[in-house]
Short mmCIF file of C-alpha atoms and ligand atoms in Angstrom, two decimals:
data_model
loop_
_atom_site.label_atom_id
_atom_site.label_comp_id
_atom_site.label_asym_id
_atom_site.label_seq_id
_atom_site.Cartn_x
_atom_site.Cartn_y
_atom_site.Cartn_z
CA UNK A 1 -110.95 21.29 49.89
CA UNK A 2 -113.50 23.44 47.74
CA UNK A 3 -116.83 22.11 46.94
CA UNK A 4 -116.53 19.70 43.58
CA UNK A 5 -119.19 22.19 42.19
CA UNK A 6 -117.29 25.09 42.94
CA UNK A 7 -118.14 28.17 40.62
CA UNK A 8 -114.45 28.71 38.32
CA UNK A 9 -113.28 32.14 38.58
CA UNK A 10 -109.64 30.95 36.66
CA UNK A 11 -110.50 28.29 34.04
CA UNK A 12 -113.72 27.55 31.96
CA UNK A 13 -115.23 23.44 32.32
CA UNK A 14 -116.98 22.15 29.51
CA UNK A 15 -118.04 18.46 29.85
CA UNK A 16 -117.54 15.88 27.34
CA UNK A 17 -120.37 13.65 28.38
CA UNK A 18 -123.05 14.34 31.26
CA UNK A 19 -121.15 11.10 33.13
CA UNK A 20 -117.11 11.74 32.77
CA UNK A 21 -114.47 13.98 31.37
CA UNK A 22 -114.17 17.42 31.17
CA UNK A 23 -111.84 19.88 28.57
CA UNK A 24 -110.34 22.86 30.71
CA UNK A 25 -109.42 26.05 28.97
CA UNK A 26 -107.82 28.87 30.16
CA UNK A 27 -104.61 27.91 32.23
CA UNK A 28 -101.28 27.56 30.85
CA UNK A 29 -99.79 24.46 32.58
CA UNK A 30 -96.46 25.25 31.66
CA UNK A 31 -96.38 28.42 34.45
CA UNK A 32 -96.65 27.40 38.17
CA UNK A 33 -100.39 27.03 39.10
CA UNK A 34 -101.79 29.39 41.47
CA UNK A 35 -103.87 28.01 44.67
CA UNK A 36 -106.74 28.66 43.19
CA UNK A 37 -105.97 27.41 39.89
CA UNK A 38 -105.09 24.59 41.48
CA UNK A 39 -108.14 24.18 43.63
CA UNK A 40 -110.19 24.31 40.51
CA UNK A 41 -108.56 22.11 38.43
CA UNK A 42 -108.54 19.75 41.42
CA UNK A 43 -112.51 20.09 42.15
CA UNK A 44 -112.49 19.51 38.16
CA UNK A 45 -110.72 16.25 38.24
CA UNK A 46 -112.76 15.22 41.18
CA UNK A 47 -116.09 16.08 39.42
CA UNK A 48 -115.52 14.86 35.79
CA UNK A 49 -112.39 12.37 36.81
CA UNK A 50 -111.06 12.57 33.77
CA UNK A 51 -110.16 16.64 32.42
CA UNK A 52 -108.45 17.53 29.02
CA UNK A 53 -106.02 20.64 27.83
CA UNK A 54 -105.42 21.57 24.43
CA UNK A 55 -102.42 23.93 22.55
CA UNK A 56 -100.17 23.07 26.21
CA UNK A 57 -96.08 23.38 25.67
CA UNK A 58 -94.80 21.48 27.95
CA UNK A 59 -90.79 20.38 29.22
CA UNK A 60 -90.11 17.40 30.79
CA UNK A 61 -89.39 19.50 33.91
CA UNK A 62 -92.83 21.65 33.75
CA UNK A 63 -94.27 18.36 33.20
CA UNK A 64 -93.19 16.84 36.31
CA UNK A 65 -93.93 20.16 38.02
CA UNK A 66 -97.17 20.23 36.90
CA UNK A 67 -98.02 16.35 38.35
CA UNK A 68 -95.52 17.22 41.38
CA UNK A 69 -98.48 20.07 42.17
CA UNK A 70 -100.44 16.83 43.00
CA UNK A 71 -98.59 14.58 44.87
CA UNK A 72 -95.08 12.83 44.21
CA UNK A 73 -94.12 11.19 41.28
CA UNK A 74 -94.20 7.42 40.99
CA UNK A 75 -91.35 5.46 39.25
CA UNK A 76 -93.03 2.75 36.43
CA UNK A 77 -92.01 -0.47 37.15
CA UNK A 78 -90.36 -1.20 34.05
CA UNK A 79 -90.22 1.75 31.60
CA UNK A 80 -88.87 4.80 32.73
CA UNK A 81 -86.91 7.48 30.28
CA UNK A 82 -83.17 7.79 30.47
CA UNK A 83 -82.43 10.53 32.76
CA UNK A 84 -85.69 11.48 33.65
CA UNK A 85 -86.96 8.11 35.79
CA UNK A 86 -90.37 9.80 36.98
CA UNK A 87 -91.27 10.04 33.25
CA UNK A 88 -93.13 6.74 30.86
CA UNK A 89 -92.30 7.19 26.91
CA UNK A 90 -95.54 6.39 25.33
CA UNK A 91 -94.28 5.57 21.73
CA UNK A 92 -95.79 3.68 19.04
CA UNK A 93 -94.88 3.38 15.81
CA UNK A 94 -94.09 0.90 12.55
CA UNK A 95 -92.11 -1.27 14.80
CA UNK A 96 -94.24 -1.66 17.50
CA UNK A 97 -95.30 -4.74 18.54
CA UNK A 98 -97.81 -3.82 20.83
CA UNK A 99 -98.66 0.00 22.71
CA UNK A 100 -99.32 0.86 26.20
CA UNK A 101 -102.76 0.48 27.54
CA UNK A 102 -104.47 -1.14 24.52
CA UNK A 103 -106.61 -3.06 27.40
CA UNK A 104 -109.35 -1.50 29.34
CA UNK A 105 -106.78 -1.06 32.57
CA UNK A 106 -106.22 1.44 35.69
CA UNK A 107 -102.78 2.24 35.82
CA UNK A 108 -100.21 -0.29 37.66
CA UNK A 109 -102.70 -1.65 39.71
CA UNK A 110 -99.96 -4.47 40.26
CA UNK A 111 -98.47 -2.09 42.60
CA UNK A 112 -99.23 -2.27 46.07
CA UNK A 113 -100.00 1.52 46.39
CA UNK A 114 -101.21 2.01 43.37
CA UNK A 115 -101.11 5.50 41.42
CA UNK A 116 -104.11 8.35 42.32
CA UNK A 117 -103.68 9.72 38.62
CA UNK A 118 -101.91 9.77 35.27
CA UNK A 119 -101.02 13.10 33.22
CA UNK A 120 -100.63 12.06 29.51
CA UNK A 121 -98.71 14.76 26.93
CA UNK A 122 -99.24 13.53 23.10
CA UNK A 123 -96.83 16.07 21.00
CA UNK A 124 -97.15 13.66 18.23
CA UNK A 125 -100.60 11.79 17.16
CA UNK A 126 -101.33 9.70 14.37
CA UNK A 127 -101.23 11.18 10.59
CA UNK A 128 -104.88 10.82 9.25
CA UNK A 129 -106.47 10.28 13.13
CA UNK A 130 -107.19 7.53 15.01
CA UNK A 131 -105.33 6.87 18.53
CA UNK A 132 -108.52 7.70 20.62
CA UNK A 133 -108.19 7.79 24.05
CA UNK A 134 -111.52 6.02 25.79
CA UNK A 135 -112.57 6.46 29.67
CA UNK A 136 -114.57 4.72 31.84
CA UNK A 137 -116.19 6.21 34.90
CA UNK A 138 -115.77 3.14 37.69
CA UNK A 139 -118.17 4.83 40.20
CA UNK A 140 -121.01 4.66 37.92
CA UNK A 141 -120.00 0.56 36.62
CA UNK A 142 -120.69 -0.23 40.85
CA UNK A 143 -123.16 1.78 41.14
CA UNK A 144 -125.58 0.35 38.87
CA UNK A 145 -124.90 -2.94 39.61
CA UNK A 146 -127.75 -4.63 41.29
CA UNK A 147 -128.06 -5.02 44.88
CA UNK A 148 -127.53 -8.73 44.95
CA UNK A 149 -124.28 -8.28 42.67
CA UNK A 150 -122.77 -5.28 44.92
CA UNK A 151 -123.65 -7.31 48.02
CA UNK A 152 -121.65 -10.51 46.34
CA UNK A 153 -118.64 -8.05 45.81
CA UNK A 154 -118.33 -5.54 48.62
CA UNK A 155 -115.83 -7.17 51.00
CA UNK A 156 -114.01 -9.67 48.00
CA UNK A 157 -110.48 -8.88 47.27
CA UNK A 158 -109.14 -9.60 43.70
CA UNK A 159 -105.15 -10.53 42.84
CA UNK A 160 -103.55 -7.70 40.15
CA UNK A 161 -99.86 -9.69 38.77
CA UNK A 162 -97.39 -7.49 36.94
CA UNK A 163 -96.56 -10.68 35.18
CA UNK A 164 -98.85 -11.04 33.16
CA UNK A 165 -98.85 -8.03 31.36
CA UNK A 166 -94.88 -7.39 31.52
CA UNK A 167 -93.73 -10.14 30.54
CA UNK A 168 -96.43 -12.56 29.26
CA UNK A 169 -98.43 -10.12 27.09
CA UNK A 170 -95.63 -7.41 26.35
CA UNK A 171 -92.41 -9.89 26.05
CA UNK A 172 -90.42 -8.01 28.10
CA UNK A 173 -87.47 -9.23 30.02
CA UNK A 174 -87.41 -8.43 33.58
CA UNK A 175 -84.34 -8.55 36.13
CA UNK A 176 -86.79 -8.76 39.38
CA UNK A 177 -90.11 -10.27 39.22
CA UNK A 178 -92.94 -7.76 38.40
CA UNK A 179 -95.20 -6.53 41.25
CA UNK A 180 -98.15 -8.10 42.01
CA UNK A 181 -100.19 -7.18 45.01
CA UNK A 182 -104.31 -7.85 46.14
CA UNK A 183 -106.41 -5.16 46.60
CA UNK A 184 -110.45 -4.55 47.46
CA UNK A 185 -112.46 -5.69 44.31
CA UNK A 186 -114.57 -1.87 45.44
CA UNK A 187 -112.31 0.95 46.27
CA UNK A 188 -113.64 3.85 48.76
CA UNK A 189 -112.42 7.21 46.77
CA UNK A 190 -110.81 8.97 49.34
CA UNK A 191 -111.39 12.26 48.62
CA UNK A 192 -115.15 11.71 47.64
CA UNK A 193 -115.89 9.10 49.36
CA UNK A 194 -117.43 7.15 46.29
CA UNK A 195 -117.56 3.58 46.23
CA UNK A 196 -115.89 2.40 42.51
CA UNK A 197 -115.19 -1.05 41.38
CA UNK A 198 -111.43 -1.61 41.09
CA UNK A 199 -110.79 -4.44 38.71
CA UNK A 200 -109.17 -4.44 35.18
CA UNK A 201 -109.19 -6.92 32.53
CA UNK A 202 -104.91 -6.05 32.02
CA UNK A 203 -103.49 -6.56 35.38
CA UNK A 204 -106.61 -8.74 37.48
CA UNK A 205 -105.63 -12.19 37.35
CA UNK A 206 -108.29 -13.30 40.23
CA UNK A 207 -110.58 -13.04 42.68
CA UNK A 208 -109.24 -14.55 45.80
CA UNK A 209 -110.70 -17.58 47.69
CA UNK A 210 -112.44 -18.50 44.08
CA UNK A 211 -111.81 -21.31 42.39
CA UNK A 212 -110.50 -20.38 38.28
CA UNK A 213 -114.42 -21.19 36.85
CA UNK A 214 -116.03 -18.86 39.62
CA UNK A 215 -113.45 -15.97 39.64
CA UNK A 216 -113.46 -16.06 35.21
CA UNK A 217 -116.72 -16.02 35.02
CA UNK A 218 -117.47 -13.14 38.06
CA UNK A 219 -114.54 -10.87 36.00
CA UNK A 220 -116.36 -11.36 32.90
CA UNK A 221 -119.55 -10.55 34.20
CA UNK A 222 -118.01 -6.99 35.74
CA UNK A 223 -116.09 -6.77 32.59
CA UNK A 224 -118.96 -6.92 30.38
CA UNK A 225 -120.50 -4.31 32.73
CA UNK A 226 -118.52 -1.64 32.86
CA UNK A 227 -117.54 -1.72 29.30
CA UNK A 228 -121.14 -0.16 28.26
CA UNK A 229 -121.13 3.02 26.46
CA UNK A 230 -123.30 4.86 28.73
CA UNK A 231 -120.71 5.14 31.04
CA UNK A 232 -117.14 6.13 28.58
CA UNK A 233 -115.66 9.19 27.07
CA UNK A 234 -114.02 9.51 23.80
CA UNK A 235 -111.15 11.32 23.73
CA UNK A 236 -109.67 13.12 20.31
CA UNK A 237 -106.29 14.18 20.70
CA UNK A 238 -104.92 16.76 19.05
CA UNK A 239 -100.58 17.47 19.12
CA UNK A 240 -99.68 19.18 22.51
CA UNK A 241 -103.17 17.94 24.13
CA UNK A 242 -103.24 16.62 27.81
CA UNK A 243 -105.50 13.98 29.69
CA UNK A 244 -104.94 13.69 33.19
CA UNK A 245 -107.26 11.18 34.67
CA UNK A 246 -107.73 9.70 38.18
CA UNK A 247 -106.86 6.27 38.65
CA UNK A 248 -109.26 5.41 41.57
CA UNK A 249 -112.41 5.54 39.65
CA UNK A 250 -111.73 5.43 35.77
CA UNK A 251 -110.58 2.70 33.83
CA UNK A 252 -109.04 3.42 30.22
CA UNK A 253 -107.83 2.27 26.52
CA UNK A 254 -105.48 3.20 24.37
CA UNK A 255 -106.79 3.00 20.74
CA UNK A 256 -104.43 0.98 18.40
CA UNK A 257 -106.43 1.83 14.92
CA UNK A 258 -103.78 3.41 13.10
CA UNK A 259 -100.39 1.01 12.88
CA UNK A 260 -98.46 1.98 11.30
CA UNK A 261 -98.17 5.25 12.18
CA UNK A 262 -96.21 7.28 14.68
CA UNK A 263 -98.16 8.35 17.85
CA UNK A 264 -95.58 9.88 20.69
CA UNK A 265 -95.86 11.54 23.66
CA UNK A 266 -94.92 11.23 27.76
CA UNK A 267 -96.77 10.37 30.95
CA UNK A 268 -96.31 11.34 34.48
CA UNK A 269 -97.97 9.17 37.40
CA UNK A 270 -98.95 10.59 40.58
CA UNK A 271 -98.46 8.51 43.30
CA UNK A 272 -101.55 7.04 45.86
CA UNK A 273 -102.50 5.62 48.46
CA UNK A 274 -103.26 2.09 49.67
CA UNK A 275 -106.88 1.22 48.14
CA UNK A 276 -108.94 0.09 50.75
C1 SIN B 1 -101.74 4.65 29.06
O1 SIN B 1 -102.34 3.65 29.42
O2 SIN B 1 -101.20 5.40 29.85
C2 SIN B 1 -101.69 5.01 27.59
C3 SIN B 1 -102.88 5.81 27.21
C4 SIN B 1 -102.75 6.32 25.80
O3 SIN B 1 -101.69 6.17 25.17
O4 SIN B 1 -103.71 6.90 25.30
#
């Protein structure tokens, strides 16, 4: 694995903010990656955990080749594409009722294994802007925590229920029940070895062996936290533009500002491994 300050010799790294993301320029995604292309956009990832593309042309199948350079492909839960399972239709538009990720969330954390990382395509974005795309770097939310507050936390395990974002906040009906699974309220990164808090305000329903009062008000309190500026990105999309951010240690929102008009695009998930 090369060094996550590895000099680029195939793409240029310009960071968004001194704390996360990163644009990338000079790859064409749609061609298969070399190993060192891959290597840096990897070490990239890793560094800024959160990297952006611009002017990419993209099939469904380079798509999926692209995330299949980084692991396997997970299937959503409940919203997969017709014919192509792998792949999530973000869609939005003057019949919506609601868009994917409009709270601060890591991806499926529901799942028991949830996903190392999400590759977003917008080809269409909103007429006269709007649909930002906002990141938040999880490492640095623990980190600054105070001493008594990380000591309080390392060890606790919080619930993450399908449920309640399925089918109580997005309607949807649901043959089987949606995952639900617990996982360590701080995640060890496993490729940096990073310690990042691992709760979301969508799928986080508890902390276990809390009563309702303690858990709410513990949430809130990491919530509130992590939600401060100093530690986000902004993302601007642009049509054909790619995020691809890493589930383990980022936490992100999906900007509603612009109903009603049409912002569409697809998402690929990378599958993980069990947080621990
Ligand atoms: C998502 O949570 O994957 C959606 C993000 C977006 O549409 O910007």
């Amino acid at each position: 694995m090369p060094d996550d300050r590895m000099e680029c010799r195939t793409i240029e790294v310009k960071p968004l903010t001194p704390t996360i993301g990163a644009e990338i320029f000079g790859v064409d995604l749609g061609q298969p990656l070399t190993g060192q292309q891959f290597d840096e956009i990897h070490a990239a990832l890793m560094r800024h955990l959160v990297i952006f593309f611009r002017d990419q042309h993209l099939t469904i199948e380079q798509h999926k080749a692209f995330g299949r350079r980084f692991g396997e492909l997970d299937i959503h839960p409940t919203t997969q594409m017709a014919g192509h399972p792998e792949i999530i239709e973000i869609k939005a538009d003057e019949h919506s009722k609601y868009v994917a990720g409009e709270v601060w969330h890591s991806d499926v954390t529901c799942n028991p294994v949830p996903p190392m990382g999400s590759i977003l395509y917008l080809h269409k974005i909103p007429d006269n802007g709007g649909g930002d795309t906002l990141f938040i770097n999880m490492y640095r939310a623990y980190e600054t925590l105070s001493d008594p507050v990380r000591r309080l936390i390392d060890g606790l395990t919080a619930v993450h229920d399908g449920d309640q974002v399925y089918r109580i906040r997005q309607g949807k009906t649901l043959t089987t029940p949606a995952p639900r699974a617990e996982h360590p309220v701080v995640r060890t990164h496993p490729v940096t070895g990073r310690k990042a808090l691992f709760v979301n305000r969508n799928f986080t329903s508890h902390i276990a062996g809390m009563s309702r009062l303690e858990s709410d008000a513990l949430l809130d309190m990491l919530y509130r936290h992590s939600e401060q500026d100093e530690f986000k990105c902004r993302f601007k999309w642009q049509p054909n533009s790619i995020a691809f951010w890493d589930n383990r240690c980022t936490m992100h929102l999906a900007m509603w500002d612009y109903y009603p008009q049409k912002r569409y695009g697809h998402r690929v998930t990378v599958a993980g491994t069990k947080p621990c």
